[in-house]
PDB file of C-alpha atoms in Angstrom:
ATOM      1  CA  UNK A 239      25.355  15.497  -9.618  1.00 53.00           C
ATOM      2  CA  UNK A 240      22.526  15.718  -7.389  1.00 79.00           C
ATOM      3  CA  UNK A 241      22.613  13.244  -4.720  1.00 89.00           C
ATOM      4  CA  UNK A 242      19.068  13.632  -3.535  1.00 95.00           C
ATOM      5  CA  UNK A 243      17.330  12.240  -6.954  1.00 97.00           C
ATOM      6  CA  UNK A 244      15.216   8.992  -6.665  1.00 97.00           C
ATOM      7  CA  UNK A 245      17.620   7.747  -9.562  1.00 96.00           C
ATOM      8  CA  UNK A 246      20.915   8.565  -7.985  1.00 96.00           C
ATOM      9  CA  UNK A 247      19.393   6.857  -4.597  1.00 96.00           C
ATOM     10  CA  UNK A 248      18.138   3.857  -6.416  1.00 97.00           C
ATOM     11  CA  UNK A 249      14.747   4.350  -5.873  1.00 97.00           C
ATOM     12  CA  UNK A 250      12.886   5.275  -8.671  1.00 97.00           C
ATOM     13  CA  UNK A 251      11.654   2.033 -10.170  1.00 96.00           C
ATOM     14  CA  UNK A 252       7.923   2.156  -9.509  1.00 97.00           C
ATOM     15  CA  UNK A 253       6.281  -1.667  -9.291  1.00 97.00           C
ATOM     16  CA  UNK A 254       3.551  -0.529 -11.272  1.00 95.00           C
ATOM     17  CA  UNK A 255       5.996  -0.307 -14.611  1.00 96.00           C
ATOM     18  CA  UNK A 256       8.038  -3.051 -12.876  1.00 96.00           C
ATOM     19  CA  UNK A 257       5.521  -5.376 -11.049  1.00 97.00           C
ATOM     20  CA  UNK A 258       7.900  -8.213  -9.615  1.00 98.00           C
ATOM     21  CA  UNK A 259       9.646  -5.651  -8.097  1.00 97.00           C
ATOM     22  CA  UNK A 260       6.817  -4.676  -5.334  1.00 97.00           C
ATOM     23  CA  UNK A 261       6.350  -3.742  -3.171  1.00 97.00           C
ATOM     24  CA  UNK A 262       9.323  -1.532  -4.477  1.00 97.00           C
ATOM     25  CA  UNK A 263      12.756   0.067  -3.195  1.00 97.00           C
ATOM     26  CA  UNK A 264      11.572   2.077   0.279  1.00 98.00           C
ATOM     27  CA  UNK A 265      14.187   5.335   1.947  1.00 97.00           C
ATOM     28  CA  UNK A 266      16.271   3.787   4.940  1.00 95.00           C
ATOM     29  CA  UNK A 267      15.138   6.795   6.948  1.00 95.00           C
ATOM     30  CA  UNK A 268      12.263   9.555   7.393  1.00 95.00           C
ATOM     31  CA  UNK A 269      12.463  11.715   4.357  1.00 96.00           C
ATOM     32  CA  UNK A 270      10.839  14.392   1.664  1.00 96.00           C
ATOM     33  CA  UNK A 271       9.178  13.403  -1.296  1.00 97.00           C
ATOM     34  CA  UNK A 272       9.607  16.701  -3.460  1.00 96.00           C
ATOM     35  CA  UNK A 273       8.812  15.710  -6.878  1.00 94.00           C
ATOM     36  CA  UNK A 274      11.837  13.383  -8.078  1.00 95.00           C
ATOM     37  CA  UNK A 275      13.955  14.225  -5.189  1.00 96.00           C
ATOM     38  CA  UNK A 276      13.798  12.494  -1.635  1.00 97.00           C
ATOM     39  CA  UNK A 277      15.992  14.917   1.005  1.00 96.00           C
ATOM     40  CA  UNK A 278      16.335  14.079   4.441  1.00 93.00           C
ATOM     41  CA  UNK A 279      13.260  15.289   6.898  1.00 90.00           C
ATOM     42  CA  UNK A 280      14.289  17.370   9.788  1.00 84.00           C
ATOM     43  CA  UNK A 281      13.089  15.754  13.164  1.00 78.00           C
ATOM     44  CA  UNK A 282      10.976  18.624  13.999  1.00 73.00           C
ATOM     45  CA  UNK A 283       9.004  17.869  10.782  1.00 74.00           C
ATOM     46  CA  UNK A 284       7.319  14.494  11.483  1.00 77.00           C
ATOM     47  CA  UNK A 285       4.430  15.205  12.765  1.00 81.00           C
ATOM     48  CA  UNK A 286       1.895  17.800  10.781  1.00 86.00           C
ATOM     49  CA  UNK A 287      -1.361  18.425  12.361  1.00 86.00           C
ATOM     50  CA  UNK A 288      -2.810  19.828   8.748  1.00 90.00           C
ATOM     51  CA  UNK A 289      -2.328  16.206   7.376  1.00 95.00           C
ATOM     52  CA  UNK A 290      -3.594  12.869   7.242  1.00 96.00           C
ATOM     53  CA  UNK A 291      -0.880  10.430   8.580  1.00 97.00           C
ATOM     54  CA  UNK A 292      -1.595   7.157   5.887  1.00 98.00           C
ATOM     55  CA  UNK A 293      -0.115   3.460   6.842  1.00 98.00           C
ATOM     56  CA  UNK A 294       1.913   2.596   4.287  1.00 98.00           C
ATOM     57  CA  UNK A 295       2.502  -1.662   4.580  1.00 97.00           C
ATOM     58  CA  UNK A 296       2.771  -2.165   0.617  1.00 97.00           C
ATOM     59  CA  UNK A 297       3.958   0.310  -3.057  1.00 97.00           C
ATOM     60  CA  UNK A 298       2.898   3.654  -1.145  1.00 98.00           C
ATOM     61  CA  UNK A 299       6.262   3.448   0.646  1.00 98.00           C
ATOM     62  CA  UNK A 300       7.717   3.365  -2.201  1.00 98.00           C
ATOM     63  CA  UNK A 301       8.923   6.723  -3.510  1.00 98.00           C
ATOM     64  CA  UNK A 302       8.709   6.081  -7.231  1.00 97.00           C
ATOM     65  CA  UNK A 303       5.348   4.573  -6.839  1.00 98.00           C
ATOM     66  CA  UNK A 304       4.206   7.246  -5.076  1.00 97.00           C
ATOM     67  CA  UNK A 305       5.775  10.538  -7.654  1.00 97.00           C
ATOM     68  CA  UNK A 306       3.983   8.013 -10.353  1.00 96.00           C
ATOM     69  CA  UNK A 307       0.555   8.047  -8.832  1.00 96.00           C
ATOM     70  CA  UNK A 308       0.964  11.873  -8.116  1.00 97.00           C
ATOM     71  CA  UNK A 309       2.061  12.829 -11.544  1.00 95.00           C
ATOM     72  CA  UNK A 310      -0.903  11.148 -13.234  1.00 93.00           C
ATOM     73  CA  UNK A 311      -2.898  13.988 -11.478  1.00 93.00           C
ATOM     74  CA  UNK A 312      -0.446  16.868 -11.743  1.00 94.00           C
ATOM     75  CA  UNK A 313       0.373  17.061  -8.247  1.00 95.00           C
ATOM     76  CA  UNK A 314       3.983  18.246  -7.210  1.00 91.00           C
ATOM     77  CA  UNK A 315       3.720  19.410  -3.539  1.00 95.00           C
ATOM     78  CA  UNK A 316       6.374  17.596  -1.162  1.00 96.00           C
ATOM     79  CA  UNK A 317       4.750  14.333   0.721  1.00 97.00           C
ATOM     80  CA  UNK A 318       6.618  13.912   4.225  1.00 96.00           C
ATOM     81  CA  UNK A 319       7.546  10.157   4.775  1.00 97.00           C
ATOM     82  CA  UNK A 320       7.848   9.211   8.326  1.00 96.00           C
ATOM     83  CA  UNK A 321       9.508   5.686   9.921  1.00 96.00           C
ATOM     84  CA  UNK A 322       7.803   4.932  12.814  1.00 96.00           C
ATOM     85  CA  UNK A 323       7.369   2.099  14.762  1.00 96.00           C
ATOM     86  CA  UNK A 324       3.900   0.541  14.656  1.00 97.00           C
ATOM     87  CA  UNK A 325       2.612  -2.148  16.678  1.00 97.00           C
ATOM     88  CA  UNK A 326      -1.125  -4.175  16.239  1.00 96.00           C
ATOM     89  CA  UNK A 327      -1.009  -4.699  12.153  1.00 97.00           C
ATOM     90  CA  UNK A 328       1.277  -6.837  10.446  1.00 98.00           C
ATOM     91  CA  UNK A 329       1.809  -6.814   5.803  1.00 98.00           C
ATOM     92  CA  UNK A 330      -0.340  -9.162   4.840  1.00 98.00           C
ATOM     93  CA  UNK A 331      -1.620 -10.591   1.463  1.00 98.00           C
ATOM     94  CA  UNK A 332      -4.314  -8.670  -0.575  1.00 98.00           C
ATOM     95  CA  UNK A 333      -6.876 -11.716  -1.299  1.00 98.00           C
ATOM     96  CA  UNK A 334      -7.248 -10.072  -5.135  1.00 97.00           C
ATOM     97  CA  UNK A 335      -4.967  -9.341  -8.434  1.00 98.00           C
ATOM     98  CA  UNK A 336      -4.070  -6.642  -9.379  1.00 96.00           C
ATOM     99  CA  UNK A 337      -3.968  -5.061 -13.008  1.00 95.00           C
ATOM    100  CA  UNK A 338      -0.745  -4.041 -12.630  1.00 95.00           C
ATOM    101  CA  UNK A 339       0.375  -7.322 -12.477  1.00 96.00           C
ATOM    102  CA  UNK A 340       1.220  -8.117  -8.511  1.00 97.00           C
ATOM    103  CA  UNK A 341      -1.007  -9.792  -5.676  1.00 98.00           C
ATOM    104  CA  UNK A 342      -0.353  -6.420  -3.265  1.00 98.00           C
ATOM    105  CA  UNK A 343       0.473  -6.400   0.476  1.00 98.00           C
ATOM    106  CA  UNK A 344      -2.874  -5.300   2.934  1.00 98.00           C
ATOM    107  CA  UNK A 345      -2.196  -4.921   6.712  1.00 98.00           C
ATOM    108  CA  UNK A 346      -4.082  -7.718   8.822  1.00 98.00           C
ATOM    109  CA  UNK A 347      -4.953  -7.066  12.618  1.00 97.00           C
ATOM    110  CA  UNK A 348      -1.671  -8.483  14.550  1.00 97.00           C
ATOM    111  CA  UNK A 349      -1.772  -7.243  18.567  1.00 94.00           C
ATOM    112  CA  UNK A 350       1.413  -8.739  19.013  1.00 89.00           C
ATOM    113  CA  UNK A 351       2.889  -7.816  16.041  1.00 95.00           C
ATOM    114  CA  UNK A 352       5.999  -4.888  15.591  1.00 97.00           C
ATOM    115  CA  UNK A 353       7.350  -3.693  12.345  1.00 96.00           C
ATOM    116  CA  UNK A 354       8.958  -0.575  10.757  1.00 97.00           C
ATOM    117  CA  UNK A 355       6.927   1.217   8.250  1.00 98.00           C
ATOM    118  CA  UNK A 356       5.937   4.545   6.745  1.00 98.00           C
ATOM    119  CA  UNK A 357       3.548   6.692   7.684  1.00 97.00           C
ATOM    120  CA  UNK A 358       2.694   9.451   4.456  1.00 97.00           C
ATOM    121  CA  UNK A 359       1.398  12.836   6.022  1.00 97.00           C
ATOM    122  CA  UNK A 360      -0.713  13.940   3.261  1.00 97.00           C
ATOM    123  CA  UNK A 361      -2.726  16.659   2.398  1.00 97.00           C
ATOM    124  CA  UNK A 362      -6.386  16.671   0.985  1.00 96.00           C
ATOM    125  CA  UNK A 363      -5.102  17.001  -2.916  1.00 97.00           C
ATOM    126  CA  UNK A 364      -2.848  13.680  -2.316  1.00 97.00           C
ATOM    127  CA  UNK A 365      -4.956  11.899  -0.080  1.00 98.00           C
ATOM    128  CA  UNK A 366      -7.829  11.988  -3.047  1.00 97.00           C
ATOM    129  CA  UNK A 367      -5.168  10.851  -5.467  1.00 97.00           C
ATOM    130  CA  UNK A 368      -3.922   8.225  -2.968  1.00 98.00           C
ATOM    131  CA  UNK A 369      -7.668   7.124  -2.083  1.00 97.00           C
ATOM    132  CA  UNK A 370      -8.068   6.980  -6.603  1.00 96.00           C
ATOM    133  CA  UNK A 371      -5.355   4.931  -6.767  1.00 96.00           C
ATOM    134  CA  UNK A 372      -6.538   2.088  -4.067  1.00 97.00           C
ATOM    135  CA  UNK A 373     -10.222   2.024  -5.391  1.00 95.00           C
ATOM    136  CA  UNK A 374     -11.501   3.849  -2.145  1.00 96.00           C
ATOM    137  CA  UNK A 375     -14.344   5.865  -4.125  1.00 95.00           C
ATOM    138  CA  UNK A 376     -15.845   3.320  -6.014  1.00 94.00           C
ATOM    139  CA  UNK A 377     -18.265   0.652  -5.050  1.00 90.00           C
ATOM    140  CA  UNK A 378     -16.481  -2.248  -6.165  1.00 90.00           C
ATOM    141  CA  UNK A 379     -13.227  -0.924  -5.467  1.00 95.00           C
ATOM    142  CA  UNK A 380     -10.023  -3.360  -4.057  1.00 96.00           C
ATOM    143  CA  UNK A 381      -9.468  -1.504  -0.692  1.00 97.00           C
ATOM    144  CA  UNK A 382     -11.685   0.901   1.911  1.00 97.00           C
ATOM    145  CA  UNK A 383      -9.532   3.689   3.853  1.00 97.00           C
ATOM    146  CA  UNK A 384     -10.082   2.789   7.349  1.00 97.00           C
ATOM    147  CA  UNK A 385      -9.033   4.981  10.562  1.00 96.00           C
ATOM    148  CA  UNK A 386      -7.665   2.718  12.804  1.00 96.00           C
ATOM    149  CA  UNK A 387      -7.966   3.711  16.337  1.00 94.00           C
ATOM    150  CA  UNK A 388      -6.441   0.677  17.879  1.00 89.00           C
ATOM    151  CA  UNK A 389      -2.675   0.791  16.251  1.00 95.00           C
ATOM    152  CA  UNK A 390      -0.010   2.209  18.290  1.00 95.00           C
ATOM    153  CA  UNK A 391       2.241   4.565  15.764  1.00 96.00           C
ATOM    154  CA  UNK A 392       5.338   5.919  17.770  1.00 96.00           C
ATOM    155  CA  UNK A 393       7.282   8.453  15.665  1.00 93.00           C
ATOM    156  CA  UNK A 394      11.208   9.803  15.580  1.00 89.00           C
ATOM    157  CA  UNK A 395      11.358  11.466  19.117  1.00 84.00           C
ATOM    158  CA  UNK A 396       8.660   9.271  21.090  1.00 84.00           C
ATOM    159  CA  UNK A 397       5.404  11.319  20.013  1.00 89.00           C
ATOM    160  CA  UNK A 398       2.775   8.564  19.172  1.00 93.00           C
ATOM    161  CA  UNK A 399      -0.047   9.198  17.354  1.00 93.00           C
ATOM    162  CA  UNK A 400      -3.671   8.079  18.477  1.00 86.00           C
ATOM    163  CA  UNK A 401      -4.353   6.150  15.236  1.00 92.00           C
ATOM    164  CA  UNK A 402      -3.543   6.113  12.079  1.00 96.00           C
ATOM    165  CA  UNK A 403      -5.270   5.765   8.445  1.00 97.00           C
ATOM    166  CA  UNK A 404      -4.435   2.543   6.349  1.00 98.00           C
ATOM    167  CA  UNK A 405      -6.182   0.662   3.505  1.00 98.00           C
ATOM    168  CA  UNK A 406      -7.775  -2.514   4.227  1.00 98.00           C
ATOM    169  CA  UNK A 407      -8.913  -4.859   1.109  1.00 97.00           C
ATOM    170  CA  UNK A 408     -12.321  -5.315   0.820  1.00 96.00           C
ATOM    171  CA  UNK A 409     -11.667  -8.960  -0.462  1.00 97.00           C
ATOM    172  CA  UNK A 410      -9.695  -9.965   2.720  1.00 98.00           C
ATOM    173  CA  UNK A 411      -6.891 -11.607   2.876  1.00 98.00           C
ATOM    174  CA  UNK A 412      -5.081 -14.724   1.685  1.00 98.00           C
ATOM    175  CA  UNK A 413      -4.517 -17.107   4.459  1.00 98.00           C
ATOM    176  CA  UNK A 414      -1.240 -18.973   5.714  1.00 95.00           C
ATOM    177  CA  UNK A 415      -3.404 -22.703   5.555  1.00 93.00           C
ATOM    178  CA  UNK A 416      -4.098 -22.768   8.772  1.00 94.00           C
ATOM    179  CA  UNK A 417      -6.792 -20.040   8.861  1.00 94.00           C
ATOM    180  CA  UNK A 418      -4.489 -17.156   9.888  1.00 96.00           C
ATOM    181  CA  UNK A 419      -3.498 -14.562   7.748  1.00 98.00           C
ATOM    182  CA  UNK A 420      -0.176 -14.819   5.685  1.00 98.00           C
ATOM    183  CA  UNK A 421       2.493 -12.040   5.714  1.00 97.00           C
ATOM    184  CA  UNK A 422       3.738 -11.012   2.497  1.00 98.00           C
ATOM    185  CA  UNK A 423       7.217 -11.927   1.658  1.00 97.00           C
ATOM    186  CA  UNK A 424       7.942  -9.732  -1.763  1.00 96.00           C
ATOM    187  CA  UNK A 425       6.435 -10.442  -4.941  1.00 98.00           C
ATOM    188  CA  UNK A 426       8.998 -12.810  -6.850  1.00 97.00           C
ATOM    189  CA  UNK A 427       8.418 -15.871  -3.753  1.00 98.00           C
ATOM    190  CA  UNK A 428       5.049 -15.447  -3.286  1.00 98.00           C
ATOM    191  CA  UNK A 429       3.787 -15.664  -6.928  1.00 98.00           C
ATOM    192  CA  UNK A 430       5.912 -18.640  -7.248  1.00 98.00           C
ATOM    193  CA  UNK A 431       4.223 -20.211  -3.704  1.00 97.00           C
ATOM    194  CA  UNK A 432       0.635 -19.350  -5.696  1.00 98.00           C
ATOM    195  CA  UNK A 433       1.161 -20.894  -8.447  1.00 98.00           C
ATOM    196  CA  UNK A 434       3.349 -24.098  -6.974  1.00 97.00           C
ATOM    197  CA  UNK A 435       0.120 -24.782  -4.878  1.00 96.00           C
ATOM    198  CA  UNK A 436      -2.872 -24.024  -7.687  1.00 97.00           C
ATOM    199  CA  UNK A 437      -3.173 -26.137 -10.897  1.00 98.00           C
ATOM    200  CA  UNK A 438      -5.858 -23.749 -11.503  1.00 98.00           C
ATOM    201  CA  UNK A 439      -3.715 -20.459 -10.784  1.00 98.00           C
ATOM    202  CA  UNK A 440      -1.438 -21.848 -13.194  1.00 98.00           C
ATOM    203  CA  UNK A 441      -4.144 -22.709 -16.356  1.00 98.00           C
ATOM    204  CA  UNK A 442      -5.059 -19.051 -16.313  1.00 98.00           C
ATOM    205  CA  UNK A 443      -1.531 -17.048 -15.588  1.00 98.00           C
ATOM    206  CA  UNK A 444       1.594 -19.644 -16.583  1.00 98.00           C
ATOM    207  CA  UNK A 445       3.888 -21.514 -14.455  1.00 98.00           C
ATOM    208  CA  UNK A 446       6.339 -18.455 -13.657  1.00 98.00           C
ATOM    209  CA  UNK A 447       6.180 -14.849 -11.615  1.00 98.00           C
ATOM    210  CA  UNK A 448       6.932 -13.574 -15.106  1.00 98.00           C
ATOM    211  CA  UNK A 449       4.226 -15.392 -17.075  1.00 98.00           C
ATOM    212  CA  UNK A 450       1.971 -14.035 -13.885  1.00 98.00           C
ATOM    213  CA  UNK A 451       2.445 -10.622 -14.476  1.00 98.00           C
ATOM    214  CA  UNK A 452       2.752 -10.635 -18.390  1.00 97.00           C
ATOM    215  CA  UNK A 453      -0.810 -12.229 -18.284  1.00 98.00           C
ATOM    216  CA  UNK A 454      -2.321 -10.197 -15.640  1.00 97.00           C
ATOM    217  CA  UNK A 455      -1.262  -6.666 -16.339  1.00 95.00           C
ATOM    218  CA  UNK A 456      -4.255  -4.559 -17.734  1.00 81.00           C
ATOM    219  CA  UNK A 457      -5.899  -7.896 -18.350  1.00 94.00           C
ATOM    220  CA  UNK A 458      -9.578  -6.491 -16.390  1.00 95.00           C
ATOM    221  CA  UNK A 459     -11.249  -9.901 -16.681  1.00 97.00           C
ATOM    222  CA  UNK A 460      -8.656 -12.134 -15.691  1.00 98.00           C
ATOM    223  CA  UNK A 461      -7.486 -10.580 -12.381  1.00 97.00           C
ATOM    224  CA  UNK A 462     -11.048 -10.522 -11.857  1.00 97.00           C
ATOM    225  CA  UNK A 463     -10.792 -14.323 -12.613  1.00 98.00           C
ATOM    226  CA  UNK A 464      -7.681 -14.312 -10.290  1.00 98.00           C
ATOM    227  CA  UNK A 465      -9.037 -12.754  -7.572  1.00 98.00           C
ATOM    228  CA  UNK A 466     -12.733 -15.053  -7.617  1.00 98.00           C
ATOM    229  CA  UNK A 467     -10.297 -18.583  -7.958  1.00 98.00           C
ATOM    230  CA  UNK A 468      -8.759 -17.274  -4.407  1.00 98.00           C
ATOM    231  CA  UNK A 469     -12.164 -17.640  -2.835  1.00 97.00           C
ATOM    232  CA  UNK A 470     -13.045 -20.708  -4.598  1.00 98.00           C
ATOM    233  CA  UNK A 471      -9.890 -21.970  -3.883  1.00 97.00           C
ATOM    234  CA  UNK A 472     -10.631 -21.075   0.259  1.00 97.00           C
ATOM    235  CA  UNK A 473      -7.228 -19.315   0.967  1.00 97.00           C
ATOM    236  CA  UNK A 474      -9.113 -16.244   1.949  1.00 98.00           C
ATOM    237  CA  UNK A 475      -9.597 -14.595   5.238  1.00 98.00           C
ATOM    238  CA  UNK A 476     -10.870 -11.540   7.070  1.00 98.00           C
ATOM    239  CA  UNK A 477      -7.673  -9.462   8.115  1.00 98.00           C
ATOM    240  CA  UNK A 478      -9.494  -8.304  11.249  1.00 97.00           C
ATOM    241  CA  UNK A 479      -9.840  -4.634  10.490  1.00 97.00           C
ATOM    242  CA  UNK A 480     -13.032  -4.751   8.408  1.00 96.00           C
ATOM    243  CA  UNK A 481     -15.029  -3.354  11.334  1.00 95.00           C
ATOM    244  CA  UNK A 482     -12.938  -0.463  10.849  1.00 94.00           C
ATOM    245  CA  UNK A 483     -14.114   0.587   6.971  1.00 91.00           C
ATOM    246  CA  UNK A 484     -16.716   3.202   6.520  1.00 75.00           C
ATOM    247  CA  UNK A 485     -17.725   4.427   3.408  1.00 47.00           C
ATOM    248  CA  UNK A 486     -15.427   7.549   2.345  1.00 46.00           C
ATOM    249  CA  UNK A 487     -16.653  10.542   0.508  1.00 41.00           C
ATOM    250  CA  UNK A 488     -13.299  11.848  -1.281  1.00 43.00           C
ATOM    251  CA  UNK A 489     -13.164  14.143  -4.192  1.00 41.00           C
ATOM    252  CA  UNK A 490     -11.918  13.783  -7.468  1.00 38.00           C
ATOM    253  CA  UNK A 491      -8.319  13.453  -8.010  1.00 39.00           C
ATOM    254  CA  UNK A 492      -6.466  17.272  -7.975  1.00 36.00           C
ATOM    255  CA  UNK A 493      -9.430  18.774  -6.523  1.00 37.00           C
ATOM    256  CA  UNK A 494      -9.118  17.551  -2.391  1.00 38.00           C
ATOM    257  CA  UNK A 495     -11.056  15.152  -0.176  1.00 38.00           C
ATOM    258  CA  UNK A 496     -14.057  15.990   1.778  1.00 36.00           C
ATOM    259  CA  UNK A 497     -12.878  13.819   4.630  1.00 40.00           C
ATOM    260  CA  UNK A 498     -10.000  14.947   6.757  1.00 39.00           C
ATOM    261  CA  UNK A 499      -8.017  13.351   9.445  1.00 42.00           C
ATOM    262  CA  UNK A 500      -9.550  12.804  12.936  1.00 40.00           C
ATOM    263  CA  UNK A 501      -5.988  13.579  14.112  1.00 36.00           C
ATOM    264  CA  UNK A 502      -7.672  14.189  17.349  1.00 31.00           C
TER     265      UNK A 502
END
């Protein structure tokens, strides 16, 4: 039996085919994401100049999530997944609904704020499928790719990097009632917090997480619905980093991105 497989290692549920699951099963260590395999990174590997290093705070840390999204595109080269400590964001609550059935995580500008996540070194084929995936090419997609100059990423071995990429929601953020933004606290509590507090959350998507996501996945209109009664309802906010959004040119999906990394 191989030992290194996402199923023998219990990770290869991805949230998008299981959405109260998200943001989904995540390694306990720096690793290699080589198709459905996850093998332990060597420490002289976490740091690759010929890659964009990507903020994971939500699903994109989560190895099955992550072979899904690349195997819609045909892409099987190895993704590096670094745990580093990063200080100045915090996980906070994307202010729309997804179609896959889960309000997602979005990071939120936090100085003070310290937490353990994944940074993705990827190359221009998976960045583009990465950048599909979060709506970065279109117009009206959910999130913008932002470089974020200001967020202190200290990797395995005390190298730090002098930003990092991450993907900011162009909706905002849901707030925590007093104006500040929320963190996200899994997917199961805080669908059942939305629709406790909402009358109207509850008329269009049921009284349970389950009803939620039964309603909302691949259901266009009414996330759209979803994600419009948040505003009118006031629980969004700006998560602080929407100064940091430019408008990306990426290619298509399997063919590279015409913006690389200012690793520099």
């Amino acid at each position: 039996m191989d030992d290194f497989t996402l199923e023998a290692l219990g990770l290869a549920e991805a949230p998008r085919d299981h959405p109260l699951t998200y943001p989904g099963a995540w390694p306990a260590d720096s690793a290699l994401l080589d198709g459905d395999r996850l093998v332990p990174l060597p420490r002289d590997r976490r740091w690759h100049e010929d890659r964009a290093p990507v903020l994971a705070v939500g699903s994109n840390a989560s190895p099955g999530q992550l072979r899904h999204k690349m195997a819609e595109f045909g892409i099987t080269s190895p993704i590096p997944m670094v745990r580093a400590r990063v200080t100045g964001v915090d996980v906070g609550v994307s202010a729309h609904v997804s179609r896959m059935g889960y309000v997602s995580a979005s990071p939120f500008e936090a100085p003070g704020a310290v937490r353990e996540l994944f940074v993705l070194w990827l190359d221009p084929e998976q960045l583009a499928v990465v950048d599909a995936s979060e709506g970065v090419p279109l117009p009206n997609g959910n999130y913008g790719r932002a470089w974020l100059p200001g967020v202190r990423v200290e990797l395995p071995g005390g190298v730090t990097l002098p930003g990092v990429h991450s993907y900011v929601n162009r909706h905002g953020v849901l707030h925590d009632g007093t104006g500040a933004p929320r963190t996200h606290p899994g997917q199961r509590e805080l669908l059942t917090e939305l629709l406790v507090g909402s009358a109207r959350l509850r008329e269009l998507f049921g009284v349970t997480p389950e009803e939620f996501v039964a309603r909302a996945r691949a259901d266009r209109l009414l996330c759209e619905a979803g994600t419009r009664l948040f505003a009118d309802e006031k629980r969004v906010t700006e998560s602080g980093l929407e100064r940091y959004v430019s408008v990306q040119q990426t290619g298509s999906p399997g063919t590279g991105s015409s913006l690389f990394p200012p690793l520099r």
